[in-house]
PDB file of C-alpha atoms in Angstrom:
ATOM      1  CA  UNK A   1      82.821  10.954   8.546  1.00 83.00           C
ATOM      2  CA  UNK A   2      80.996   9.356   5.929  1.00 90.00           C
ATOM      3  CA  UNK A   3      79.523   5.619   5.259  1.00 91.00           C
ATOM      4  CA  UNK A   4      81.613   2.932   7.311  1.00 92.00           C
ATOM      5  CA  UNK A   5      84.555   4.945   8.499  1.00 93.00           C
ATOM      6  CA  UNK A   6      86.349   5.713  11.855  1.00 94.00           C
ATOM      7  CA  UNK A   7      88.280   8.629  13.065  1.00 94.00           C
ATOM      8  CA  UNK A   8      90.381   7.474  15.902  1.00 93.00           C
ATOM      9  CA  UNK A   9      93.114   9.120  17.838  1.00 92.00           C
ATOM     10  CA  UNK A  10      95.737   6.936  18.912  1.00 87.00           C
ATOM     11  CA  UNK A  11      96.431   5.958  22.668  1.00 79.00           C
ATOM     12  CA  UNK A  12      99.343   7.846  24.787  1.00 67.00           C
ATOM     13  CA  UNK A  13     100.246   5.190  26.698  1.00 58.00           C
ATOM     14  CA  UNK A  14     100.567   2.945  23.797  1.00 53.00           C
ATOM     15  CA  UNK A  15     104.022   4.836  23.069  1.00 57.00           C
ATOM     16  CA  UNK A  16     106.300   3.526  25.508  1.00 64.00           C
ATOM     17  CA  UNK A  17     105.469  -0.070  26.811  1.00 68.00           C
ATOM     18  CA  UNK A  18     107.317  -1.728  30.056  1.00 72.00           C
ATOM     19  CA  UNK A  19     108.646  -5.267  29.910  1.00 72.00           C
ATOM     20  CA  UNK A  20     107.118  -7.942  33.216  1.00 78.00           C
ATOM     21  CA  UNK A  21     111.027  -7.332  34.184  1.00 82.00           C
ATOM     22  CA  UNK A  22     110.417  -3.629  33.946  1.00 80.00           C
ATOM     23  CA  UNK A  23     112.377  -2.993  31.041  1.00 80.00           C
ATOM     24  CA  UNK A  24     111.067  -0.113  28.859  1.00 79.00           C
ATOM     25  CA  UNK A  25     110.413  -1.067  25.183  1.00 72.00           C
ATOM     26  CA  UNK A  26     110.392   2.431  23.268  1.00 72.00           C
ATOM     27  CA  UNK A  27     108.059   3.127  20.591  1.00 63.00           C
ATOM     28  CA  UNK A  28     110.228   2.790  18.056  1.00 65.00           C
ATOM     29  CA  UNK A  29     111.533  -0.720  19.008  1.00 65.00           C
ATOM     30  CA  UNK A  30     110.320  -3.331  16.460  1.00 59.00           C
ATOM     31  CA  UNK A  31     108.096  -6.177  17.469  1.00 61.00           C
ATOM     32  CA  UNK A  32     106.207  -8.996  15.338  1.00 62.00           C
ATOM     33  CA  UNK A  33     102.525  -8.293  14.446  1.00 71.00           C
ATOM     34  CA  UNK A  34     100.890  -6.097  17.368  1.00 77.00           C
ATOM     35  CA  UNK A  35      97.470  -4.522  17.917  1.00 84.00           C
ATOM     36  CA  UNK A  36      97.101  -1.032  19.164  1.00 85.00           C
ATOM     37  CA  UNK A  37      94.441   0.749  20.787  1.00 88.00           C
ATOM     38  CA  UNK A  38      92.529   4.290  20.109  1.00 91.00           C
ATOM     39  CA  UNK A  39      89.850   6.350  20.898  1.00 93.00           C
ATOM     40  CA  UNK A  40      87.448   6.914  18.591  1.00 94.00           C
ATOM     41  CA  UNK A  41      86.459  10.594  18.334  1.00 94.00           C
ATOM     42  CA  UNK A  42      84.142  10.897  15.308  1.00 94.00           C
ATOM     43  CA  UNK A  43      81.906   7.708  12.934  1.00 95.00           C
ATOM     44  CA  UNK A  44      79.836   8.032   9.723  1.00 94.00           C
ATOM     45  CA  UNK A  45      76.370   6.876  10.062  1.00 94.00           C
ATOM     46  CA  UNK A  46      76.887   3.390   8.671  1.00 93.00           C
ATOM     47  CA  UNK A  47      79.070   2.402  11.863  1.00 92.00           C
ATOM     48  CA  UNK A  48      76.823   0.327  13.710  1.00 91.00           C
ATOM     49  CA  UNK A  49      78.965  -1.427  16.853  1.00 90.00           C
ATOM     50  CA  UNK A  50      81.294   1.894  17.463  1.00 91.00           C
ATOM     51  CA  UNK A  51      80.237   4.841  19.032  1.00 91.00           C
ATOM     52  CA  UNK A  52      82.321   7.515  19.627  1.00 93.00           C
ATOM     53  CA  UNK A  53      84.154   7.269  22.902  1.00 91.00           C
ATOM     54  CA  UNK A  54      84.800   3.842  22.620  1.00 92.00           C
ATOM     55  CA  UNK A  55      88.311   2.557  22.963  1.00 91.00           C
ATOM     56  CA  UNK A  56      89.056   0.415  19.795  1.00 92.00           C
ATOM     57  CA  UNK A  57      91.799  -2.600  18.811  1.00 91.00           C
ATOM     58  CA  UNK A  58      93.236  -2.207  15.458  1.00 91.00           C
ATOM     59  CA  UNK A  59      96.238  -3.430  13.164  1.00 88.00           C
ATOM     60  CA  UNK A  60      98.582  -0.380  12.635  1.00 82.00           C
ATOM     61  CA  UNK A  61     100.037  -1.584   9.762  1.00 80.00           C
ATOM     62  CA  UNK A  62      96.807  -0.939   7.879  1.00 73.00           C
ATOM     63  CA  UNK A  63      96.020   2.683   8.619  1.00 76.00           C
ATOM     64  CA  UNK A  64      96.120   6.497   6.863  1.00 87.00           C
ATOM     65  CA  UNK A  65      96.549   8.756   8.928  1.00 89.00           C
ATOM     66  CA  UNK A  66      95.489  12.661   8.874  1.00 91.00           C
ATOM     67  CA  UNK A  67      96.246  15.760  10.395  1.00 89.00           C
ATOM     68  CA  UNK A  68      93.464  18.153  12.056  1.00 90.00           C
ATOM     69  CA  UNK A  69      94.375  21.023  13.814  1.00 89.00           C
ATOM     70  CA  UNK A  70      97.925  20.022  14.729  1.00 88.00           C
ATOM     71  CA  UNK A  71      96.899  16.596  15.985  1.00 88.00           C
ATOM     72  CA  UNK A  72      97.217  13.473  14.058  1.00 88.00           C
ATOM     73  CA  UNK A  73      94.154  11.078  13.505  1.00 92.00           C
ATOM     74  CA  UNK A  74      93.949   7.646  11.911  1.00 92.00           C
ATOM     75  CA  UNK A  75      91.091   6.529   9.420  1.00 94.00           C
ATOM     76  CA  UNK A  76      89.616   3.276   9.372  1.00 93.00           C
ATOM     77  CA  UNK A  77      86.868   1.299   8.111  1.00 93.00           C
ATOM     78  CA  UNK A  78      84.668  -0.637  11.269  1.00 92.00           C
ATOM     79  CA  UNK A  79      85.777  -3.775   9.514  1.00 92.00           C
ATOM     80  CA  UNK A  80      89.159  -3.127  10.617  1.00 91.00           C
ATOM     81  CA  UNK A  81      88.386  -3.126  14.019  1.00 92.00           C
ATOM     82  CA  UNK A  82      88.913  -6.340  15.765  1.00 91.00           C
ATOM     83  CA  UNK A  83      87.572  -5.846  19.368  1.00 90.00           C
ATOM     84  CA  UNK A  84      86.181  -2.469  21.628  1.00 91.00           C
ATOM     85  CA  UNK A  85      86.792  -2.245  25.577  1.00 87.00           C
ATOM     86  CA  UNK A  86      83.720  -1.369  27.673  1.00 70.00           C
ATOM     87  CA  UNK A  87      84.277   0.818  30.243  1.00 60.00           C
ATOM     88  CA  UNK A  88      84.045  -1.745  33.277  1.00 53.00           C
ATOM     89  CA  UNK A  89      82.086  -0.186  36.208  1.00 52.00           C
ATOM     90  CA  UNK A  90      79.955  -3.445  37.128  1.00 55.00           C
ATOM     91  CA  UNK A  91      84.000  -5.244  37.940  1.00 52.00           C
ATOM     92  CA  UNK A  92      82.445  -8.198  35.743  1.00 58.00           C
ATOM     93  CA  UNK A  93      84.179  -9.962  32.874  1.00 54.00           C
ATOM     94  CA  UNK A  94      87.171  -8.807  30.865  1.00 54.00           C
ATOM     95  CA  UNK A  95      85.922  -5.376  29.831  1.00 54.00           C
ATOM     96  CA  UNK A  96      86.011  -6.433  26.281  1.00 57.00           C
ATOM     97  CA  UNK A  97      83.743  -7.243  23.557  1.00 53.00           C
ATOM     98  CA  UNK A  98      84.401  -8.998  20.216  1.00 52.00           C
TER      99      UNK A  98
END
């Protein structure tokens, strides 16, 4: 990856989504403006808050994605990233940081 770009691989469980009433919302179902999440599996060496690992928030709607090896990846710039969970293993705070 090169300058300020991410390589992220889009969640599984972000397909199918279940309603509080336990209604399940398929993938395909259209919803105002919502964030997804990824993993990010590779950065270029001007990424500074994203390592790889790191589960990321991000806008779909502005995305390209690429195939590797069968699998399908999603470039983005770190400024498109608008928050990264922290693994929470202390059970303190929201497991998020902005």
């Amino acid at each position: 990856m090169l300058n300020d770009r991410l390589l992220v691989e889009l969640d599984a469980e972000g397909a199918e989504r279940r309603s509080s009433a336990g209604i399940v919302i398929p993938a395909t179902a259209v919803v105002g403006k919502r964030l997804a999440w990824a993993l990010v599996r590779a950065a270029g060496q001007h990424v500074r808050q994203v390592e790889v690992g790191d589960r990321v928030l991000f806008d779909p709607e502005d995305r390209a994605e690429v195939e590797l090896e069968g699998q399908t990846y999603v470039l983005l710039r770190e400024k498109d990233v608008h928050a990264v969970a922290t693994p929470g293993g202390t059970g303190e705070g929201t497991g998020l940081y902005l």
